[in-house]
Amino acid sequence: MATMTESRPETAVDFLPINGTDHVEFFCGNAKQSAHFYRSAFGFRLVAYCGPETGVRDRASYVLQQDKIRLLLTTALHPDHPVSDHVKMHGDGVRDIALWVDDAESAYRETTKRGARAVMEPTLFKDEFGEVRKSSIAIYGDTVHTFIERKNYSGVFLPGYRAVEGADTVSRPVGLKYIDHMVGNVGWGQMNVWVKFYEDVMGFKMFKHFDDKDISTDYSALMSKVMSNGNERIKFPINEPARGKRKSQIEEYLDFYQGPGVQHIAMATDNIIDTVTKLHEHGIDFLRVPTAYYDTLLSRVGKIDEPVDQLSKLGILVDRDDEGYMLQIFTKPVEDRPTLFYEIIQRKGSRSFGKGNFKALFEAIEREQALRGNL
Ligand code: FE2
């Protein structure tokens, strides 16, 4: 047995095992209304709540779920509150990409000793359903990773939250399954700093199936590298602006978010045509590429299962690599500041990120930037 252990390369030891994304917490100006949007438009179900009615005096939080995706929307009840400060600076946005671990103490110790800035030391939270241990570290901007250890907990979400009983009559599910990836925008020259952070502090690797050379062109004017944890359940592309003919879409984000932050969340479906049809019906606005994109689609990606006329009608994009193909579509920003947006993705073998669509996509983004006077 000793020989086996010795023969294993050291890199095989994952010092930060992560089971998956636990939840994504947004700090919002009005969580009650945001929750309605995510329920009625994106199909999430309200499953838990905390606020004044449950004995919490300074904030209200809504837990929304759709299959494996869990969102937490939090609003402060007073101006003198860290959540209010965050909203004043950034608008509504992602505060916490919370990661599900088996040992929040070890996750904290291993990352802080490798240079992570501590936000919350390992802390135990309890209620009648058991206990949850949490710890947090800082990442780019005002964003954090909280490590959630919930193996001794049987409640609906976290201690202190009350389950919402009965059917959610506002919710209109659209078939979203899990978070495929979450993208961070960082400042000029900062991409490799954060790539190194994820390598050194979190033990992530550059995702092997993504072309890591610069993808800046006349149109895209950004650079991106994808980081992934050991079991590849967590994928974090990191973008930085690049100089191009026009103002980078990343620069526009940084201007309006007042710094680095989460740019988009990609949510996976098993049936993108059905999901996007419903999202259209629910009033979600998507980026559109010119119809000419579909004239050459099949010659570019080969045979696909989906009818091209339906993809064209809905605005769904397709890309292929040596492992298969993938379908994707991007919403417009979901708030007035041009910051956070969503991607809907369906993978059919491909593990890439739609590089073949970048040009058409970035031209569509630039048309929107021009309408906002920010190009
Ligand atoms: Fe994406």
Tab-separated table of C-alpha atoms and ligand atoms in Angstrom:
chain	number	residue	atom	x	y	z
A	1	MET	CA	0.000	0.000	0.000
A	2	ALA	CA	2.883	2.324	0.779
A	3	THR	CA	4.171	1.856	-2.759
A	4	MET	CA	0.797	2.822	-4.214
A	5	THR	CA	0.697	5.956	-2.138
A	6	GLU	CA	4.218	6.901	-3.094
A	7	SER	CA	3.594	6.319	-6.780
A	8	ARG	CA	0.694	8.753	-6.860
A	9	PRO	CA	1.699	12.157	-8.120
A	10	GLU	CA	1.378	14.834	-5.505
A	11	THR	CA	-1.043	16.804	-7.663
A	12	ALA	CA	-3.577	13.962	-7.279
A	13	VAL	CA	-4.193	15.061	-3.683
A	14	ASP	CA	-7.016	17.596	-3.759
A	15	PHE	CA	-6.493	19.809	-0.712
A	16	LEU	CA	-9.850	21.486	-1.378
A	17	PRO	CA	-12.431	18.827	-2.291
A	18	ILE	CA	-15.657	20.529	-3.429
A	19	ASN	CA	-18.928	18.636	-3.911
A	20	GLY	CA	-20.495	21.361	-6.036
A	21	THR	CA	-21.997	24.842	-5.894
A	22	ASP	CA	-24.043	25.146	-2.699
A	23	HIS	CA	-25.824	28.365	-3.613
A	24	VAL	CA	-25.281	31.798	-5.127
A	25	GLU	CA	-26.155	34.762	-2.931
A	26	PHE	CA	-27.194	38.096	-4.419
A	27	PHE	CA	-27.307	41.334	-2.483
A	28	CYS	CA	-30.372	43.176	-3.810
A	29	GLY	CA	-32.192	46.452	-3.356
A	30	ASN	CA	-35.529	44.673	-3.100
A	31	ALA	CA	-35.250	40.914	-2.617
A	32	LYS	CA	-39.028	40.449	-2.445
A	33	GLN	CA	-39.477	41.796	-5.972
A	34	SER	CA	-36.354	40.066	-7.329
A	35	ALA	CA	-37.674	36.774	-5.955
A	36	HIS	CA	-40.898	37.304	-7.897
A	37	PHE	CA	-38.893	37.809	-11.112
A	38	TYR	CA	-36.799	34.672	-10.619
A	39	ARG	CA	-39.943	32.663	-9.817
A	40	SER	CA	-42.292	33.910	-12.529
A	41	ALA	CA	-39.746	34.445	-15.314
A	42	PHE	CA	-36.916	31.970	-14.648
A	43	GLY	CA	-39.029	29.272	-13.005
A	44	PHE	CA	-37.467	29.091	-9.551
A	45	ARG	CA	-39.511	27.871	-6.572
A	46	LEU	CA	-39.512	29.723	-3.252
A	47	VAL	CA	-38.412	27.136	-0.673
A	48	ALA	CA	-37.269	29.073	2.404
A	49	TYR	CA	-37.170	32.501	3.949
A	50	CYS	CA	-35.677	34.423	6.851
A	51	GLY	CA	-36.504	37.961	7.944
A	52	PRO	CA	-38.398	39.871	10.616
A	53	GLU	CA	-41.118	37.179	10.758
A	54	THR	CA	-38.472	34.580	11.701
A	55	GLY	CA	-36.681	36.766	14.216
A	56	VAL	CA	-34.042	38.282	11.909
A	57	ARG	CA	-34.133	42.039	12.450
A	58	ASP	CA	-31.633	43.483	9.969
A	59	ARG	CA	-32.305	41.722	6.659
A	60	ALA	CA	-34.612	39.482	4.625
A	61	SER	CA	-33.444	36.519	2.513
A	62	TYR	CA	-35.361	34.377	0.009
A	63	VAL	CA	-34.122	30.898	-0.994
A	64	LEU	CA	-35.089	29.896	-4.525
A	65	GLN	CA	-34.524	26.507	-6.087
A	66	GLN	CA	-34.820	24.822	-9.464
A	67	ASP	CA	-33.454	21.278	-9.608
A	68	LYS	CA	-29.832	21.609	-8.341
A	69	ILE	CA	-29.640	25.418	-8.689
A	70	ARG	CA	-30.136	27.382	-5.492
A	71	LEU	CA	-30.213	31.181	-5.381
A	72	LEU	CA	-30.297	33.275	-2.213
A	73	LEU	CA	-31.604	36.854	-2.503
A	74	THR	CA	-30.804	39.154	0.414
A	75	THR	CA	-31.878	42.721	1.188
A	76	ALA	CA	-30.897	44.873	4.166
A	77	LEU	CA	-33.675	46.520	6.170
A	78	HIS	CA	-31.573	49.557	7.144
A	79	PRO	CA	-29.205	51.913	5.301
A	80	ASP	CA	-26.367	51.352	7.771
A	81	HIS	CA	-25.736	47.745	6.785
A	82	PRO	CA	-23.050	45.959	4.719
A	83	VAL	CA	-25.706	44.714	2.288
A	84	SER	CA	-26.873	48.308	1.707
A	85	ASP	CA	-23.263	49.408	1.130
A	86	HIS	CA	-22.809	46.620	-1.423
A	87	VAL	CA	-26.008	47.557	-3.282
A	88	LYS	CA	-25.144	51.252	-3.278
A	89	MET	CA	-21.748	50.522	-4.833
A	90	HIS	CA	-22.550	47.674	-7.229
A	91	GLY	CA	-26.290	47.660	-7.768
A	92	ASP	CA	-27.878	44.224	-7.422
A	93	GLY	CA	-25.193	41.599	-7.877
A	94	VAL	CA	-23.561	38.383	-6.763
A	95	ARG	CA	-21.918	38.629	-3.362
A	96	ASP	CA	-21.195	34.979	-2.629
A	97	ILE	CA	-20.426	31.918	-4.747
A	98	ALA	CA	-20.982	29.446	-1.915
A	99	LEU	CA	-19.284	26.058	-2.312
A	100	TRP	CA	-20.481	22.784	-0.785
A	101	VAL	CA	-17.672	21.031	1.083
A	102	ASP	CA	-17.401	18.206	3.628
A	103	ASP	CA	-15.042	20.161	5.881
A	104	ALA	CA	-15.399	23.952	6.116
A	105	GLU	CA	-12.625	24.135	8.729
A	106	SER	CA	-10.095	22.430	6.463
A	107	ALA	CA	-11.228	24.461	3.407
A	108	TYR	CA	-10.594	27.654	5.360
A	109	ARG	CA	-7.259	26.499	6.758
A	110	GLU	CA	-5.921	25.213	3.420
A	111	THR	CA	-6.909	28.318	1.439
A	112	THR	CA	-5.901	30.971	3.985
A	113	LYS	CA	-2.495	29.357	4.534
A	114	ARG	CA	-1.984	29.584	0.750
A	115	GLY	CA	-2.769	33.298	0.763
A	116	ALA	CA	-6.554	33.707	0.686
A	117	ARG	CA	-7.849	36.743	2.573
A	118	ALA	CA	-10.093	35.626	5.437
A	119	VAL	CA	-13.659	36.960	5.569
A	120	MET	CA	-15.234	34.660	8.188
A	121	GLU	CA	-13.461	32.121	10.375
A	122	PRO	CA	-15.091	28.689	10.639
A	123	THR	CA	-18.326	29.274	12.529
A	124	LEU	CA	-21.005	26.850	13.690
A	125	PHE	CA	-24.710	27.613	13.123
A	126	LYS	CA	-27.389	25.445	14.772
A	127	ASP	CA	-31.112	24.966	14.957
A	128	GLU	CA	-33.472	22.059	15.650
A	129	PHE	CA	-32.487	20.382	12.338
A	130	GLY	CA	-28.797	20.118	13.176
A	131	GLU	CA	-25.730	22.177	12.511
A	132	VAL	CA	-23.904	23.806	9.604
A	133	ARG	CA	-20.330	25.006	9.658
A	134	LYS	CA	-19.422	27.952	7.426
A	135	SER	CA	-16.227	29.842	6.604
A	136	SER	CA	-15.520	32.502	3.955
A	137	ILE	CA	-12.628	33.864	1.914
A	138	ALA	CA	-12.428	36.869	-0.389
A	139	ILE	CA	-12.105	36.594	-4.176
A	140	TYR	CA	-12.188	39.355	-6.838
A	141	GLY	CA	-13.795	42.698	-5.976
A	142	ASP	CA	-16.261	42.459	-3.099
A	143	THR	CA	-17.132	38.859	-3.989
A	144	VAL	CA	-16.539	35.926	-1.612
A	145	HIS	CA	-16.529	32.139	-1.494
A	146	THR	CA	-18.300	30.723	1.538
A	147	PHE	CA	-17.530	27.083	2.305
A	148	ILE	CA	-20.665	25.306	3.520
A	149	GLU	CA	-20.399	22.053	5.468
A	150	ARG	CA	-23.906	20.644	5.821
A	151	LYS	CA	-23.363	16.916	6.480
A	152	ASN	CA	-24.924	17.232	9.954
A	153	TYR	CA	-27.949	19.225	8.826
A	154	SER	CA	-31.386	18.072	7.686
A	155	GLY	CA	-33.237	21.395	7.450
A	156	VAL	CA	-34.486	23.050	4.264
A	157	PHE	CA	-31.480	25.364	3.769
A	158	LEU	CA	-29.441	26.752	6.670
A	159	PRO	CA	-30.132	27.226	10.384
A	160	GLY	CA	-32.533	30.106	10.943
A	161	TYR	CA	-34.397	29.737	7.650
A	162	ARG	CA	-38.044	28.728	7.684
A	163	ALA	CA	-39.345	26.372	5.007
A	164	VAL	CA	-42.062	27.774	2.760
A	165	GLU	CA	-44.831	25.161	2.752
A	166	GLY	CA	-47.098	24.250	-0.144
A	167	ALA	CA	-46.871	24.730	-3.900
A	168	ASP	CA	-45.344	27.920	-5.277
A	169	THR	CA	-48.157	29.203	-7.499
A	170	VAL	CA	-45.989	32.059	-8.827
A	171	SER	CA	-43.253	29.711	-10.071
A	172	ARG	CA	-43.271	28.664	-13.726
A	173	PRO	CA	-40.485	26.054	-14.095
A	174	VAL	CA	-38.471	26.115	-17.327
A	175	GLY	CA	-36.280	23.009	-16.913
A	176	LEU	CA	-33.041	24.521	-15.591
A	177	LYS	CA	-30.886	21.795	-13.992
A	178	TYR	CA	-27.551	22.959	-12.610
A	179	ILE	CA	-24.958	25.711	-12.836
A	180	ASP	CA	-22.565	24.881	-15.671
A	181	HIS	CA	-20.133	27.735	-15.055
A	182	MET	CA	-19.915	31.205	-13.504
A	183	VAL	CA	-17.814	33.905	-15.106
A	184	GLY	CA	-15.887	36.627	-13.296
A	185	ASN	CA	-14.841	39.946	-14.872
A	186	VAL	CA	-11.622	41.389	-13.469
A	187	GLY	CA	-9.645	44.551	-14.293
A	188	TRP	CA	-6.874	45.274	-16.791
A	189	GLY	CA	-3.972	42.861	-16.368
A	190	GLN	CA	-5.714	40.970	-13.570
A	191	MET	CA	-6.773	37.771	-15.356
A	192	ASN	CA	-3.510	35.940	-14.704
A	193	VAL	CA	-3.463	37.158	-11.107
A	194	TRP	CA	-6.809	35.434	-10.526
A	195	VAL	CA	-5.837	32.385	-12.582
A	196	LYS	CA	-2.870	32.056	-10.215
A	197	PHE	CA	-5.157	32.572	-7.206
A	198	TYR	CA	-7.376	29.682	-8.311
A	199	GLU	CA	-4.305	27.515	-9.017
A	200	ASP	CA	-2.299	28.269	-5.882
A	201	VAL	CA	-4.967	29.001	-3.269
A	202	MET	CA	-7.837	26.779	-4.435
A	203	GLY	CA	-5.903	23.990	-6.217
A	204	PHE	CA	-7.806	24.541	-9.499
A	205	LYS	CA	-6.371	23.811	-12.942
A	206	MET	CA	-6.674	25.513	-16.272
A	207	PHE	CA	-9.596	23.692	-17.917
A	208	LYS	CA	-7.943	21.458	-20.462
A	209	HIS	CA	-10.559	21.674	-23.176
A	210	PHE	CA	-10.492	25.395	-23.527
A	211	ASP	CA	-8.115	27.231	-25.796
A	212	ASP	CA	-6.213	29.434	-23.402
A	213	LYS	CA	-4.626	31.772	-25.892
A	214	ASP	CA	-5.963	35.296	-26.141
A	215	ILE	CA	-9.351	35.518	-27.779
A	216	SER	CA	-9.281	39.248	-28.303
A	217	THR	CA	-10.207	40.312	-31.824
A	218	ASP	CA	-11.419	43.552	-33.335
A	219	TYR	CA	-14.800	42.642	-31.976
A	220	SER	CA	-14.368	40.724	-28.742
A	221	ALA	CA	-11.629	42.764	-27.077
A	222	LEU	CA	-11.383	40.503	-24.083
A	223	MET	CA	-9.215	37.691	-22.820
A	224	SER	CA	-10.492	34.680	-20.919
A	225	LYS	CA	-9.166	31.603	-19.138
A	226	VAL	CA	-11.305	28.877	-17.606
A	227	MET	CA	-10.385	27.450	-14.202
A	228	SER	CA	-11.800	24.169	-12.920
A	229	ASN	CA	-11.604	22.268	-9.633
A	230	GLY	CA	-10.389	18.665	-9.341
A	231	ASN	CA	-13.686	16.923	-10.133
A	232	GLU	CA	-14.565	19.558	-12.795
A	233	ARG	CA	-17.955	20.273	-11.243
A	234	ILE	CA	-16.887	23.879	-10.702
A	235	LYS	CA	-15.817	25.972	-13.694
A	236	PHE	CA	-14.901	29.625	-13.378
A	237	PRO	CA	-13.891	31.460	-16.550
A	238	ILE	CA	-12.039	34.692	-15.718
A	239	ASN	CA	-12.254	37.602	-18.192
A	240	GLU	CA	-10.267	40.783	-18.467
A	241	PRO	CA	-10.706	43.586	-20.984
A	242	ALA	CA	-8.369	43.864	-23.957
A	243	ARG	CA	-7.686	46.822	-26.218
A	244	GLY	CA	-9.682	46.707	-29.432
A	245	LYS	CA	-11.228	49.105	-31.890
A	246	ARG	CA	-14.061	49.731	-29.483
A	247	LYS	CA	-14.644	49.836	-25.749
A	248	SER	CA	-14.498	46.350	-24.308
A	249	GLN	CA	-17.748	44.893	-23.002
A	250	ILE	CA	-15.699	43.961	-19.910
A	251	GLU	CA	-14.740	47.594	-19.404
A	252	GLU	CA	-18.409	48.597	-19.589
A	253	TYR	CA	-19.170	46.028	-16.894
A	254	LEU	CA	-16.312	47.242	-14.676
A	255	ASP	CA	-17.491	50.860	-15.048
A	256	PHE	CA	-21.041	50.055	-13.990
A	257	TYR	CA	-20.303	47.418	-11.348
A	258	GLN	CA	-17.607	49.736	-9.968
A	259	GLY	CA	-15.030	46.976	-10.136
A	260	PRO	CA	-14.639	43.229	-10.603
A	261	GLY	CA	-17.569	40.862	-10.111
A	262	VAL	CA	-19.652	38.050	-11.537
A	263	GLN	CA	-20.534	38.718	-15.171
A	264	HIS	CA	-22.737	35.779	-16.053
A	265	ILE	CA	-24.096	32.528	-14.693
A	266	ALA	CA	-24.579	29.665	-17.153
A	267	MET	CA	-27.463	27.359	-16.263
A	268	ALA	CA	-27.828	24.003	-17.985
A	269	THR	CA	-30.944	22.405	-19.448
A	270	ASP	CA	-31.635	19.050	-21.128
A	271	ASN	CA	-33.942	20.684	-23.673
A	272	ILE	CA	-32.851	24.157	-24.671
A	273	ILE	CA	-35.648	24.624	-27.216
A	274	ASP	CA	-38.303	23.992	-24.574
A	275	THR	CA	-36.508	26.057	-21.911
A	276	VAL	CA	-35.900	29.073	-24.155
A	277	THR	CA	-39.436	28.919	-25.585
A	278	LYS	CA	-40.772	29.232	-22.038
A	279	LEU	CA	-38.310	31.974	-21.076
A	280	HIS	CA	-39.396	33.955	-24.158
A	281	GLU	CA	-43.037	33.507	-23.109
A	282	HIS	CA	-42.111	34.732	-19.615
A	283	GLY	CA	-40.667	37.935	-21.051
A	284	ILE	CA	-36.909	37.297	-20.793
A	285	ASP	CA	-34.930	39.367	-23.331
A	286	PHE	CA	-32.146	37.574	-25.187
A	287	LEU	CA	-29.280	38.819	-27.336
A	288	ARG	CA	-29.994	38.217	-31.030
A	289	VAL	CA	-27.501	37.466	-33.772
A	290	PRO	CA	-28.314	38.284	-37.434
A	291	THR	CA	-30.380	35.615	-39.217
A	292	ALA	CA	-27.431	35.125	-41.613
A	293	TYR	CA	-25.802	33.154	-38.761
A	294	TYR	CA	-28.256	30.332	-39.466
A	295	ASP	CA	-27.645	30.281	-43.241
A	296	THR	CA	-24.182	28.808	-42.656
A	297	LEU	CA	-24.870	26.970	-39.395
A	298	LEU	CA	-25.005	23.382	-40.678
A	299	SER	CA	-21.939	23.781	-42.877
A	300	ARG	CA	-20.067	24.985	-39.801
A	301	VAL	CA	-21.259	22.526	-37.120
A	302	GLY	CA	-22.447	19.528	-39.170
A	303	LYS	CA	-25.490	17.425	-38.362
A	304	ILE	CA	-27.404	18.337	-35.218
A	305	ASP	CA	-30.600	16.939	-33.664
A	306	GLU	CA	-32.436	20.267	-33.442
A	307	PRO	CA	-34.349	21.869	-36.360
A	308	VAL	CA	-32.429	24.946	-37.557
A	309	ASP	CA	-35.644	26.941	-38.118
A	310	GLN	CA	-36.533	26.572	-34.431
A	311	LEU	CA	-33.038	27.554	-33.316
A	312	SER	CA	-33.206	30.568	-35.626
A	313	LYS	CA	-36.646	31.584	-34.363
A	314	LEU	CA	-35.440	31.460	-30.744
A	315	GLY	CA	-31.937	32.838	-31.371
A	316	ILE	CA	-30.081	29.785	-30.017
A	317	LEU	CA	-26.409	29.451	-31.023
A	318	VAL	CA	-24.513	26.207	-31.731
A	319	ASP	CA	-20.835	25.314	-31.604
A	320	ARG	CA	-18.953	22.062	-32.127
A	321	ASP	CA	-15.575	20.726	-31.036
A	322	ASP	CA	-13.923	17.297	-31.298
A	323	GLU	CA	-16.087	15.863	-28.485
A	324	GLY	CA	-19.522	16.937	-29.673
A	325	TYR	CA	-21.593	20.081	-29.817
A	326	MET	CA	-23.290	22.532	-27.495
A	327	LEU	CA	-26.192	24.970	-27.760
A	328	GLN	CA	-26.255	28.298	-25.941
A	329	ILE	CA	-28.060	31.621	-25.689
A	330	PHE	CA	-27.439	34.729	-23.601
A	331	THR	CA	-29.933	37.035	-21.935
A	332	LYS	CA	-29.536	40.779	-21.914
A	333	PRO	CA	-28.457	42.164	-18.523
A	334	VAL	CA	-31.190	41.450	-15.978
A	335	GLU	CA	-30.970	44.851	-14.305
A	336	ASP	CA	-30.589	48.485	-15.345
A	337	ARG	CA	-26.848	48.620	-14.847
A	338	PRO	CA	-25.350	46.595	-17.755
A	339	THR	CA	-23.748	44.041	-15.441
A	340	LEU	CA	-25.065	40.547	-14.672
A	341	PHE	CA	-26.663	38.370	-17.344
A	342	TYR	CA	-27.461	34.675	-17.804
A	343	GLU	CA	-26.501	31.990	-20.286
A	344	ILE	CA	-28.712	28.997	-20.997
A	345	ILE	CA	-26.654	26.031	-22.185
A	346	GLN	CA	-27.240	22.480	-23.374
A	347	ARG	CA	-24.238	20.216	-23.840
A	348	LYS	CA	-24.246	17.351	-26.316
A	349	GLY	CA	-20.752	16.000	-25.809
A	350	SER	CA	-18.883	19.280	-26.048
A	351	ARG	CA	-17.212	20.578	-22.898
A	352	SER	CA	-16.160	23.895	-24.411
A	353	PHE	CA	-17.623	27.367	-24.128
A	354	GLY	CA	-18.793	28.271	-27.618
A	355	LYS	CA	-15.670	29.856	-29.006
A	356	GLY	CA	-17.094	29.606	-32.534
A	357	ASN	CA	-19.918	31.930	-31.479
A	358	PHE	CA	-17.761	34.643	-29.941
A	359	LYS	CA	-17.656	36.888	-32.995
A	360	ALA	CA	-21.404	36.856	-33.704
A	361	LEU	CA	-22.111	37.179	-30.015
A	362	PHE	CA	-19.749	40.044	-29.319
A	363	GLU	CA	-21.122	41.967	-32.285
A	364	ALA	CA	-24.593	41.551	-30.761
A	365	ILE	CA	-23.277	42.754	-27.374
A	366	GLU	CA	-21.672	45.767	-29.039
A	367	ARG	CA	-24.965	46.736	-30.679
A	368	GLU	CA	-26.484	46.798	-27.172
A	369	GLN	CA	-23.513	48.755	-25.800
A	370	ALA	CA	-23.988	51.334	-28.583
A	371	LEU	CA	-27.692	51.684	-27.695
A	372	ARG	CA	-26.629	52.449	-24.121
A	373	GLY	CA	-24.076	55.025	-25.349
A	374	ASN	CA	-21.190	53.025	-23.912
A	375	LEU	CA	-19.263	51.888	-26.979
B	1	FE2	FE	-20.512	31.299	-20.515
